[in-house]
Coordinates of C-alpha atoms in Angstrom, one line a residue:
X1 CA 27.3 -4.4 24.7
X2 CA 30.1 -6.5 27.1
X3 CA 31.9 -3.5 27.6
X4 CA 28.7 -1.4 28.5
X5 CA 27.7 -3.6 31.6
X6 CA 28.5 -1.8 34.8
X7 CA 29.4 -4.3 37.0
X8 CA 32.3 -5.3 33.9
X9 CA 33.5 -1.8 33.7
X10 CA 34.6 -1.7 37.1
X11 CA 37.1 -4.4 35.9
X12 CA 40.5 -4.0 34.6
X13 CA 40.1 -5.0 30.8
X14 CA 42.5 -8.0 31.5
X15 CA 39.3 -9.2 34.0
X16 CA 37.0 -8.3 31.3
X17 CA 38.5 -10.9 28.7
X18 CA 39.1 -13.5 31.1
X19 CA 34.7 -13.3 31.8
X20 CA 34.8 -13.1 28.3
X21 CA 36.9 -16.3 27.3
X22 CA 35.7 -18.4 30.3
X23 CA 31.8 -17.7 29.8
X24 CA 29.3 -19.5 27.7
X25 CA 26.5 -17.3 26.0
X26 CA 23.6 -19.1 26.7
X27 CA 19.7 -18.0 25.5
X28 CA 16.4 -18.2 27.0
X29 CA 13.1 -17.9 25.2
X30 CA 10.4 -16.3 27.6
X31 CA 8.9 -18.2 30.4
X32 CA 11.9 -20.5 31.0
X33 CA 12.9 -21.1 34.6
X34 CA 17.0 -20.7 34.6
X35 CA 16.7 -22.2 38.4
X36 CA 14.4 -22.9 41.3
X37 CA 14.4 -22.1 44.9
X38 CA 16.5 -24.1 47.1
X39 CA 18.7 -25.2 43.7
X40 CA 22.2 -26.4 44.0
X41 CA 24.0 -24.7 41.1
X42 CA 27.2 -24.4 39.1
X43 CA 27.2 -21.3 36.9
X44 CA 27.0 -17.8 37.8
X45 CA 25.2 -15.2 35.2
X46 CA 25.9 -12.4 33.5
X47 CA 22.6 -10.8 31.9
X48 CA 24.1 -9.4 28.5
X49 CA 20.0 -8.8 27.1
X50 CA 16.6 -9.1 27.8
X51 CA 14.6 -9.4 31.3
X52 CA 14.4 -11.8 34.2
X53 CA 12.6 -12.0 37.3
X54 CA 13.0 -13.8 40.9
X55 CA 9.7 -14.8 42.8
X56 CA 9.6 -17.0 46.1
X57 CA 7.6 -20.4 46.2
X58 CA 5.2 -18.8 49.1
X59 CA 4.0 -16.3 46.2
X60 CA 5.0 -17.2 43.3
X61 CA 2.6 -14.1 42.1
X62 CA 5.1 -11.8 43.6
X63 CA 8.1 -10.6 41.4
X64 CA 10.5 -10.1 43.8
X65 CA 12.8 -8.5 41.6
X66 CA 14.0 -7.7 38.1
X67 CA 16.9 -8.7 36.6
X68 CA 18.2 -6.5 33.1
X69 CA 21.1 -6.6 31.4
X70 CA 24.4 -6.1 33.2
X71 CA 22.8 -7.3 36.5
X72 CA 24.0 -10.6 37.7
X73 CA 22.2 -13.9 39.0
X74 CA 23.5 -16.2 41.1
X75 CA 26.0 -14.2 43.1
X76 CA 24.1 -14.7 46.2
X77 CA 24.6 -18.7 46.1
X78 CA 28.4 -18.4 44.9
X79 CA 29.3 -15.8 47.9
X80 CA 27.3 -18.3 50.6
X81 CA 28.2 -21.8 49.1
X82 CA 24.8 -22.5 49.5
X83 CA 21.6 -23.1 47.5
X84 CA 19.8 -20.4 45.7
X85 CA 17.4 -18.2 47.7
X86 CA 14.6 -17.6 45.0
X87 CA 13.4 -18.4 41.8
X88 CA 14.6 -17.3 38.4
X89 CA 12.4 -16.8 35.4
X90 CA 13.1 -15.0 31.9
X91 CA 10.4 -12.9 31.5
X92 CA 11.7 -11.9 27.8
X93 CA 13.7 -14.0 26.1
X94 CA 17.4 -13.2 27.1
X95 CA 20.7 -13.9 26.8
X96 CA 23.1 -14.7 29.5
X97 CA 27.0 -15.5 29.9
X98 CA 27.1 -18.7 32.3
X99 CA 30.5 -19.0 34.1
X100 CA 31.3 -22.0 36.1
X101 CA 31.6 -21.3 39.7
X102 CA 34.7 -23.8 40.2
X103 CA 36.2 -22.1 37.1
X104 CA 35.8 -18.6 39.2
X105 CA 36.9 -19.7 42.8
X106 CA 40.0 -20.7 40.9
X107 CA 40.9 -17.3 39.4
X108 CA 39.8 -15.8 42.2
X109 CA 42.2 -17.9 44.7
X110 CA 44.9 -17.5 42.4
X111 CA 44.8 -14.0 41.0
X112 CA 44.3 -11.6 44.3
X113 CA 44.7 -8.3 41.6
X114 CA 41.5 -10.2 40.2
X115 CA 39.8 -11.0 43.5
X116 CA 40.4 -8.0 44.9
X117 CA 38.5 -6.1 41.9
X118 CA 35.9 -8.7 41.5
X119 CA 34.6 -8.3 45.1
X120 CA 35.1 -4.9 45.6
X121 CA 32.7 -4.5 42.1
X122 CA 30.3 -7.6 43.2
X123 CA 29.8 -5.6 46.3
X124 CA 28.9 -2.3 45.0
X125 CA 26.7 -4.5 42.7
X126 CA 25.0 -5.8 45.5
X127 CA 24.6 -2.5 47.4
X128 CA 22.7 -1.2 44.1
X129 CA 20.3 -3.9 44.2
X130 CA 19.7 -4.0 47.8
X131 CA 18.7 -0.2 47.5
X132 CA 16.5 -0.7 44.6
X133 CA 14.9 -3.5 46.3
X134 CA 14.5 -1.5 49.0
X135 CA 13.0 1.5 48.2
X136 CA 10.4 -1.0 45.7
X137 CA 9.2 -2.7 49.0
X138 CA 8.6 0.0 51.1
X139 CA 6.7 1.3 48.5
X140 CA 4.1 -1.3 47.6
X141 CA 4.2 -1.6 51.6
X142 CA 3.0 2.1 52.1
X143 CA 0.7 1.9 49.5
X144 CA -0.7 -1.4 50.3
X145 CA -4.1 -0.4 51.8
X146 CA -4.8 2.3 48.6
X147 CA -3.7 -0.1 46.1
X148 CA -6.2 -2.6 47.5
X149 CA -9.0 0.3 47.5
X150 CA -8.4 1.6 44.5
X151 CA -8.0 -1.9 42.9
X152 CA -11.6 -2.5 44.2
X153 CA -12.6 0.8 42.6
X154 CA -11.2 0.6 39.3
X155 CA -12.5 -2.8 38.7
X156 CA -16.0 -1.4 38.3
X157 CA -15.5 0.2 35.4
X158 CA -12.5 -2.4 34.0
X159 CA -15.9 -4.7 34.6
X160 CA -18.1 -2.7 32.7
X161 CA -15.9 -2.6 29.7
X162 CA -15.4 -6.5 29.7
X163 CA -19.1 -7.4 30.3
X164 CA -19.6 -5.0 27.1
X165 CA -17.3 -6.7 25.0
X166 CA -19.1 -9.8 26.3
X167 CA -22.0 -9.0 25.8
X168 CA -21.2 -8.1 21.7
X169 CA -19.5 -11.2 21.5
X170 CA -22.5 -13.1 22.2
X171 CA -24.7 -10.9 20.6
X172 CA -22.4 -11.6 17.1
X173 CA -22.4 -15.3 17.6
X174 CA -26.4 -14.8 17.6
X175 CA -25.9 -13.1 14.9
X176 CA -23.9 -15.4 13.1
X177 CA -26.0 -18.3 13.9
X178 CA -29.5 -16.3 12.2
X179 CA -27.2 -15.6 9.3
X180 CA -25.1 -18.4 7.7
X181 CA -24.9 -17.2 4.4
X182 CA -22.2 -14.6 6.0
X183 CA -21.9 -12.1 8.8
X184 CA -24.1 -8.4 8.0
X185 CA -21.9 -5.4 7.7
X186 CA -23.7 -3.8 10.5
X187 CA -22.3 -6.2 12.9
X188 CA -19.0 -6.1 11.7
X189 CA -18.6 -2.5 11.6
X190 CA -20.2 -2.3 14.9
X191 CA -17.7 -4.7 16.2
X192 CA -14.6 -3.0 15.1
X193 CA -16.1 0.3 16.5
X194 CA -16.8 -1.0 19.8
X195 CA -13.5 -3.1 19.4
X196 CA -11.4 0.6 18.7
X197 CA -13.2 2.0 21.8
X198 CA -12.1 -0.6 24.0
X199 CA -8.5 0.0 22.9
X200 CA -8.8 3.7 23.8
X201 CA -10.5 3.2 27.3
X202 CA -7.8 0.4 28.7
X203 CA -5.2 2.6 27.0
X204 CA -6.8 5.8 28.9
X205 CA -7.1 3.4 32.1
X206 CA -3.9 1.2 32.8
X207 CA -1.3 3.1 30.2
X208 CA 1.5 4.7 30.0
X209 CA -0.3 7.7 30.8
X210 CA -2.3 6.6 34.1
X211 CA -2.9 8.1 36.9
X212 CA -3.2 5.0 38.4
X213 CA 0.1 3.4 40.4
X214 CA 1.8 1.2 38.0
X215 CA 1.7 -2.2 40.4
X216 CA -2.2 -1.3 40.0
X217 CA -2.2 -1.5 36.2
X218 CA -0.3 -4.7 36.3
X219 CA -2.9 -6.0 38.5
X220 CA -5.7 -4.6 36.3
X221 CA -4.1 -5.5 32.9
X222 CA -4.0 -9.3 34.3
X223 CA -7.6 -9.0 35.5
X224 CA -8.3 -8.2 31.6
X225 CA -6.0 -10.3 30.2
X226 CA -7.8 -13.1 32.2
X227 CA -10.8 -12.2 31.3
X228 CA -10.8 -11.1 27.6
X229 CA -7.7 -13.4 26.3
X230 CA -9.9 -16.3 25.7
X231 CA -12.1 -14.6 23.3
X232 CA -8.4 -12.7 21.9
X233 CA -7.4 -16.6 20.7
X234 CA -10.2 -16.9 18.5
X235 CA -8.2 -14.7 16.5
X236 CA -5.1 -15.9 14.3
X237 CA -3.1 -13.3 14.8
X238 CA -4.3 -12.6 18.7
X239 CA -3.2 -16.0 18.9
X240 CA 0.3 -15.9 17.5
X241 CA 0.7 -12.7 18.7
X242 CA 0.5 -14.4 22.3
X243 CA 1.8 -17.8 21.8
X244 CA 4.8 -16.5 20.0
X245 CA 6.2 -19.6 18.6
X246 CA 9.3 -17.9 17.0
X247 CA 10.1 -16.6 20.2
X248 CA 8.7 -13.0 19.9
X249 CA 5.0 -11.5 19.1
X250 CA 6.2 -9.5 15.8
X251 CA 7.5 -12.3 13.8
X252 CA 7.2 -12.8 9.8
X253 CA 4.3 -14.6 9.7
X254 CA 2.5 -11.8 12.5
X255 CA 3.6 -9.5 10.0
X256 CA 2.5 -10.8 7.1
X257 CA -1.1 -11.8 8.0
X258 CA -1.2 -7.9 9.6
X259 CA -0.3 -6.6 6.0
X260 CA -2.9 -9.5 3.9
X261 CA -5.7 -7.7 5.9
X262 CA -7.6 -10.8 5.5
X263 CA -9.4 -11.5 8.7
X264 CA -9.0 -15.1 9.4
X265 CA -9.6 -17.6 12.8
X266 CA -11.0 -20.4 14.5
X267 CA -14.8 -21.4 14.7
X268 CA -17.9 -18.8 13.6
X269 CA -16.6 -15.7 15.3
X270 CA -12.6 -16.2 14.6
X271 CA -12.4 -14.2 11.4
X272 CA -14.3 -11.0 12.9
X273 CA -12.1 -11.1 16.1
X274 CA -9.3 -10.9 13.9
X275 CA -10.9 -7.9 12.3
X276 CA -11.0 -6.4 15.3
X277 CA -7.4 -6.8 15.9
X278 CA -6.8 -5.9 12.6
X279 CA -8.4 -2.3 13.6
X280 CA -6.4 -2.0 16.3
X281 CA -3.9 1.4 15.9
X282 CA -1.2 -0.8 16.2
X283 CA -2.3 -3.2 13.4
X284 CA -2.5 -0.3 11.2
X285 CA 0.3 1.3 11.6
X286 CA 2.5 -1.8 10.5
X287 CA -0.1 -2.1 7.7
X288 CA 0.7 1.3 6.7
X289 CA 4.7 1.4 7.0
X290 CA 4.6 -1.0 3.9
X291 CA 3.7 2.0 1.7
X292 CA 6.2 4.5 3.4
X293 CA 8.9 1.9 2.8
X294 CA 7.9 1.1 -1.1
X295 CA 8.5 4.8 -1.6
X296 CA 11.8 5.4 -0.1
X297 CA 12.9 2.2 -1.7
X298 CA 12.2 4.4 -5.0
X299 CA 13.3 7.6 -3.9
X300 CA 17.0 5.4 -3.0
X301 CA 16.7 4.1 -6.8
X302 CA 16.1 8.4 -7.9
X303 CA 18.9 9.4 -5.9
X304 CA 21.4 6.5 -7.0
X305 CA 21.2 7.7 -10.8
X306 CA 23.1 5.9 -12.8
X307 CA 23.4 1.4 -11.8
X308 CA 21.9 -0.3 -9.2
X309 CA 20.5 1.0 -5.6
X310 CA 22.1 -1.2 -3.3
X311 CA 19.5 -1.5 -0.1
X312 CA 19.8 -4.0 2.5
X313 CA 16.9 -4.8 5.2
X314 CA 17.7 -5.8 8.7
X315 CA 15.2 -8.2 10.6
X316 CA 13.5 -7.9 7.0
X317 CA 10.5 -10.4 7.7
X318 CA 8.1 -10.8 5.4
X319 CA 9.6 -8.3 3.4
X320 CA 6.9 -6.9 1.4
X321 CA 8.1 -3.6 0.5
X322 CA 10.6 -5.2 -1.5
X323 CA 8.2 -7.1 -2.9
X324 CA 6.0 -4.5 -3.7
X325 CA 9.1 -2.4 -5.7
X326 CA 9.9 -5.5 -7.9
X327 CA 6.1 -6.4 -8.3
X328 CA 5.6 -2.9 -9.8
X329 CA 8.8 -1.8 -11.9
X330 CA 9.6 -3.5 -15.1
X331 CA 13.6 -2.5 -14.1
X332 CA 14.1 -4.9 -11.7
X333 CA 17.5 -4.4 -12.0
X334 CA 17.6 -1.2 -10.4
X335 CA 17.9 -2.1 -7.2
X336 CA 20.0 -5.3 -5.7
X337 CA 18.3 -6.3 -2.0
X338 CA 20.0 -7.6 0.8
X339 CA 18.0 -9.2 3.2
X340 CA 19.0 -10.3 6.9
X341 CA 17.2 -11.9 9.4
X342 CA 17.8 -14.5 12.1
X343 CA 14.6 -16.6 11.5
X344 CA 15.3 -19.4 9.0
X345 CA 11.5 -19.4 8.2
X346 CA 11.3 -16.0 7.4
X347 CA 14.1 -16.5 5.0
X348 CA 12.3 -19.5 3.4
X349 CA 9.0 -17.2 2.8
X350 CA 11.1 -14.4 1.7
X351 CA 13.3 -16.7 -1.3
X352 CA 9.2 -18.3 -2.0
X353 CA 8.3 -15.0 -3.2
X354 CA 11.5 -14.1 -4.7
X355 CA 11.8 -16.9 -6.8
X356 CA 8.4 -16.4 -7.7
X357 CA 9.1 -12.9 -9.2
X358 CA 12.1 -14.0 -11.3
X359 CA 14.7 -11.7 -9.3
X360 CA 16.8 -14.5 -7.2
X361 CA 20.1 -12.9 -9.3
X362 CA 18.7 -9.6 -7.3
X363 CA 18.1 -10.4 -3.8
X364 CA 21.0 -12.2 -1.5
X365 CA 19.5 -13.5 1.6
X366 CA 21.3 -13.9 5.0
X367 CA 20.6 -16.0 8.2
X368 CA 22.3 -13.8 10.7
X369 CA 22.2 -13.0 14.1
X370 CA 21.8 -8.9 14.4
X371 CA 23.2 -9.1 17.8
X372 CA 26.5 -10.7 16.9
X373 CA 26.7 -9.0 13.7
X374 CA 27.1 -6.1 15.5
X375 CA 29.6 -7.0 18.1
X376 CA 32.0 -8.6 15.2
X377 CA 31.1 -12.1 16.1
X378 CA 29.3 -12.7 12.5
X379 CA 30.0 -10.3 9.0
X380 CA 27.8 -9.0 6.1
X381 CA 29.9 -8.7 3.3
X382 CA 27.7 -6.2 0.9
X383 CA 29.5 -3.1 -1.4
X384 CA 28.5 0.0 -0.1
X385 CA 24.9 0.7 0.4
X386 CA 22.4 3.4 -1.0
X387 CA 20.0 2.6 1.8
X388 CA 19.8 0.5 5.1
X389 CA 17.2 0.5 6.9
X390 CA 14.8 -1.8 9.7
X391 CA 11.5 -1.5 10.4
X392 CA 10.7 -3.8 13.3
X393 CA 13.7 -4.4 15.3
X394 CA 14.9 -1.5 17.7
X395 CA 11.7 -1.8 19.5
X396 CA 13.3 -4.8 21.3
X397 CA 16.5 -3.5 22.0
X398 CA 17.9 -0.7 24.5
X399 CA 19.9 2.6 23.5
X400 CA 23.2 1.1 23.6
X401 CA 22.1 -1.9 21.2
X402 CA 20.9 0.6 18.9
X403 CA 23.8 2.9 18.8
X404 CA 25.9 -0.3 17.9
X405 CA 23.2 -0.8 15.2
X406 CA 23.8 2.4 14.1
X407 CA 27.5 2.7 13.9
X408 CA 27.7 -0.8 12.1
X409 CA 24.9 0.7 9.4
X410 CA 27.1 3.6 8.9
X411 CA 30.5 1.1 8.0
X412 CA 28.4 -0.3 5.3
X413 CA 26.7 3.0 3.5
X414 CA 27.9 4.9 1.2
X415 CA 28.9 8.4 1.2
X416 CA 25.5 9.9 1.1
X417 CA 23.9 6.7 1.7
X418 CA 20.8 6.7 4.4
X419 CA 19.7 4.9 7.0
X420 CA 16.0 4.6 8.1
X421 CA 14.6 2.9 11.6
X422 CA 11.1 2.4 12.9
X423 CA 10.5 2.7 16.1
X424 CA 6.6 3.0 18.2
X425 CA 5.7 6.2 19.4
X426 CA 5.1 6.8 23.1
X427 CA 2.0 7.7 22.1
X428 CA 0.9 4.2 20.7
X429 CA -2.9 4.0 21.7
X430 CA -2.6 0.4 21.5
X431 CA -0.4 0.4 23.9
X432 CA -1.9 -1.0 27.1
X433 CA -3.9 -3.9 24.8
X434 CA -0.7 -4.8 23.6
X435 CA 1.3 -5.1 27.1
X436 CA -1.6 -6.4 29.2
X437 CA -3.4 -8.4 26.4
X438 CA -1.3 -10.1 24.4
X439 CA 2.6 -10.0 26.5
X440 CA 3.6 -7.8 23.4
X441 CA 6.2 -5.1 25.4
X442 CA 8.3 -2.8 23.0
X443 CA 10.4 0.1 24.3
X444 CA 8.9 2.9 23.0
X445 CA 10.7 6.4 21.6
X446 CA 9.8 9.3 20.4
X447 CA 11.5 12.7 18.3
X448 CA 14.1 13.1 21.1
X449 CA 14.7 10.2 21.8
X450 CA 15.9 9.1 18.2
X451 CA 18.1 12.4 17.8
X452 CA 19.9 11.4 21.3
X453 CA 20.2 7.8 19.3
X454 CA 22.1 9.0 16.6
X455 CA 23.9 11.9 18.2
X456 CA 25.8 9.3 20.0
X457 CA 26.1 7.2 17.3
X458 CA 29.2 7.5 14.0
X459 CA 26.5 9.6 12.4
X460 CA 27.4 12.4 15.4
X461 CA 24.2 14.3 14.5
X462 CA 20.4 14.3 15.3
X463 CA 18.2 12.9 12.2
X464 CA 18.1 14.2 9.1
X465 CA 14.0 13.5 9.1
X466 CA 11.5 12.0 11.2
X467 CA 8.5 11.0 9.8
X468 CA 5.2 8.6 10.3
X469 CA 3.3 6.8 9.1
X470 CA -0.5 7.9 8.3
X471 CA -1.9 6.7 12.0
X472 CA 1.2 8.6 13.8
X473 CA 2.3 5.5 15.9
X474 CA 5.0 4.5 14.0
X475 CA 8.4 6.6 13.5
X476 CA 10.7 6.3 10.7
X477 CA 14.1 8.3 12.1
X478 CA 15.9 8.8 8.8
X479 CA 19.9 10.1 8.3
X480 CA 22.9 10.4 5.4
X481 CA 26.2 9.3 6.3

């Protein structure tokens, strides 16, 4: 990932390790203000993941820019000596490599091999962004009158959709109300139905696949969320999904409630809410990957023979699929699990269950981060595995994360050993809901895609399979070492 960034590769590898030894990794859950306007400051950033954006105090609304990984912040302010020109927010939660200014100025003045490449790359950097900005202004500024018309068109029929939902809403609370003993089945059905058709309208309206300019469906998509996200909280998982107090929306617990099925909330109308979500395309798809993973957990146990499968789960979560193998085979020694995830609580749920079912001599569990595992910074020490696989992780990460991923899964299979990753399908008809509603952004592949993946991975081919799950959302890109 260091070594990927563009504005590092235009270094000489001596440069590179001296960033690399001076900086100071430093992580930033969503919403967190790294600096304000008009802020006197004494690091300048590297963005090694996630997403950041700059806004001005005169409208704050506005994202100036966005910052991605391998773009800088804080050049500006260490070229001028003065204070910083906008604001800086992580959008995502993101990792940075803070260098001290005074610690730079000092290389810089006594190295002029180093100075002499650092501003020749900082100002090529700069040139890049100045363009992108650029070209980004001058086209919201000649689309500024048909944004606005179009805006004013298209909410008719975002308000129709919202006053529907509304409408029901009230309408089931009446319900509700007439009918302590427990909601009818009518409503509920009706709910979920009119809940599925909302999906496929905003999805057909502000997604991927509008017609629509895309500034437009940010500005529609916060029209809904404003709207509708008060009556999405009722919901426990619309809730967590959007509070995300692990840091991200598809944490353990997210998971978990998604796979119980058991609609649950706050007040009279939190539990069918939740049912709605729970229809959501989205919601089954995870619910349906549990099954697709039980069974290649047994076909890994076929193919092994003779001893123990050796399987290991990356960003495992709740886990369940392991649970479900061990729940439903007498042999539980057939297969030895080793489970890694950075989330300490998900661990803790995981060992619950685990020491429930009598197989803690079967299942090693691992707080690690997948990021630094990866780059070397933190090892798994496992024997060579039948199966490695994770479900819920790429769709966080770019290309070159993955292909990392990828060639670190390969050091620890087998000969013949196979890996499996899950990944959301372009065509995700939740899509939109989940972006616009709930903050819940995923970088989405599809068939070619996944064969690029592990073409430029060790593997050095496309994927031995591909297959979904039951609603077609989900991928599972499968291949043998």
């Amino acid at each position: 990932m260091f070594d990927s960034i563009r504005f590092l590769t235009e270094l000489s590898s001596t440069d590179r390790d001296w960033i690399r030894d001076q900086g100071r990794e430093l992580l930033l859950e969503a919403d967190t203000v790294l600096f304000d306007q008009n802020a006197e400051i004494e690091h300048f950033y590297i963005v090694l993941h996630g997403l950041l954006v700059t806004s001005l105090e005169d409208v704050p609304a506005l994202d100036l820019s966005l910052i991605g990984p391998g773009e800088l912040i804080g050049e500006i302010s260490f070229i001028e000596s003065r204070p910083t020109s906008a604001r800086v927010i992580a959008r995502e939660k993101s990792l940075l490599l803070a260098i001290e200014i005074g610690q730079l100025q000092e290389k810089i003045e006594s190295d002029a091999g180093f100075a002499s490449r650092f501003h020749r790359a900082l100002s090529r950097m700069i040139s890049r962004r100045l363009r992108m900005n650029t070209d980004r202004l001058g086209s919201l500024t000649s689309s500024g009158a048909e944004t606005v018309f179009n805006a004013n068109e298209m909410l008719q029929p975002l308000g129709l959709l919202i006053g529907e939902f509304k409408e029901l809403f009230l309408k089931a609370d009446l319900e509700i109300r007439d009918h302590p003993e427990g909601m009818p089945e009518h409503v509920t059905t009706e709910f979920e139905d009119r809940f599925r058709e909302l999906e496929s309208q905003i999805n057909h309206l502000i997604g991927a696949d509008s017609v629509l300019d895309p500034s437009l469906c940010d500005y529609l998509g916060h029209k809904l969320m404003a709207d509708l996200l008060p009556f999405m909280l009722f919901s426990r998982i619309g809730e967590r999904a959007f509070s995300k107090p692990r840091g991200y929306a598809g944490d353990y617990l997210t998971i978990e409630w998604l796979y119980q099925n058991d609609p649950q909330g706050h007040g009279r109308l939190g539990p069918l809410v939740d049912r709605g979500i729970l229809s959501l395309s989205c919601s089954q798809a995870v619910m349906n990957r549990r099954d697709l993973l039980a069974s290649e957990i047994e076909r890994a146990v076929a193919e092994r023979g003779t001893g123990a499968a050796e399987i290991t789960s990356l960003a495992c979560g709740p886990a369940r699929e392991l649970y479900d193998y061990y729940l439903g085979n007498r042999d539980q020694s057939a297969v030895n699990s080793h489970l890694v995830d950075m989330d300490s609580q998900a661990l803790e749920f995981v060992a619950q269950w685990r020491d429930e079912l009598g197989v803690t001599s079967r299942i090693g569990l691992y707080q690690l981060n997948l990021v630094y595992l990866v780059l070397g910074r933190e090892f798994l020490e496992v024997p060579p595995q039948d199966l490695v696989y994770s479900i819920g992780l790429i769709d966080y990460f770019d290309d070159k994360f993955v292909i990392r991923l990828l060639n670190f899964i390969h050091g620890i299979l087998r000969p013949g050993g196979r890996v499996i990753l899950g990944n959301f399908h372009p065509r995700n008809p939740s899509r939109a809901m989940m972006d616009h509603m709930f903050d819940w952004k995923l970088i989405y592949r599809d068939e070619d895609d996944m064969n690029r993946i592990f073409e430029s991975s060790l593997f050095g081919r496309v994927c031995t399979d591909i297959q979904f799950e039951e609603q077609g959302t989900n991928l599972f890109a499968s291949c043998e070492r």
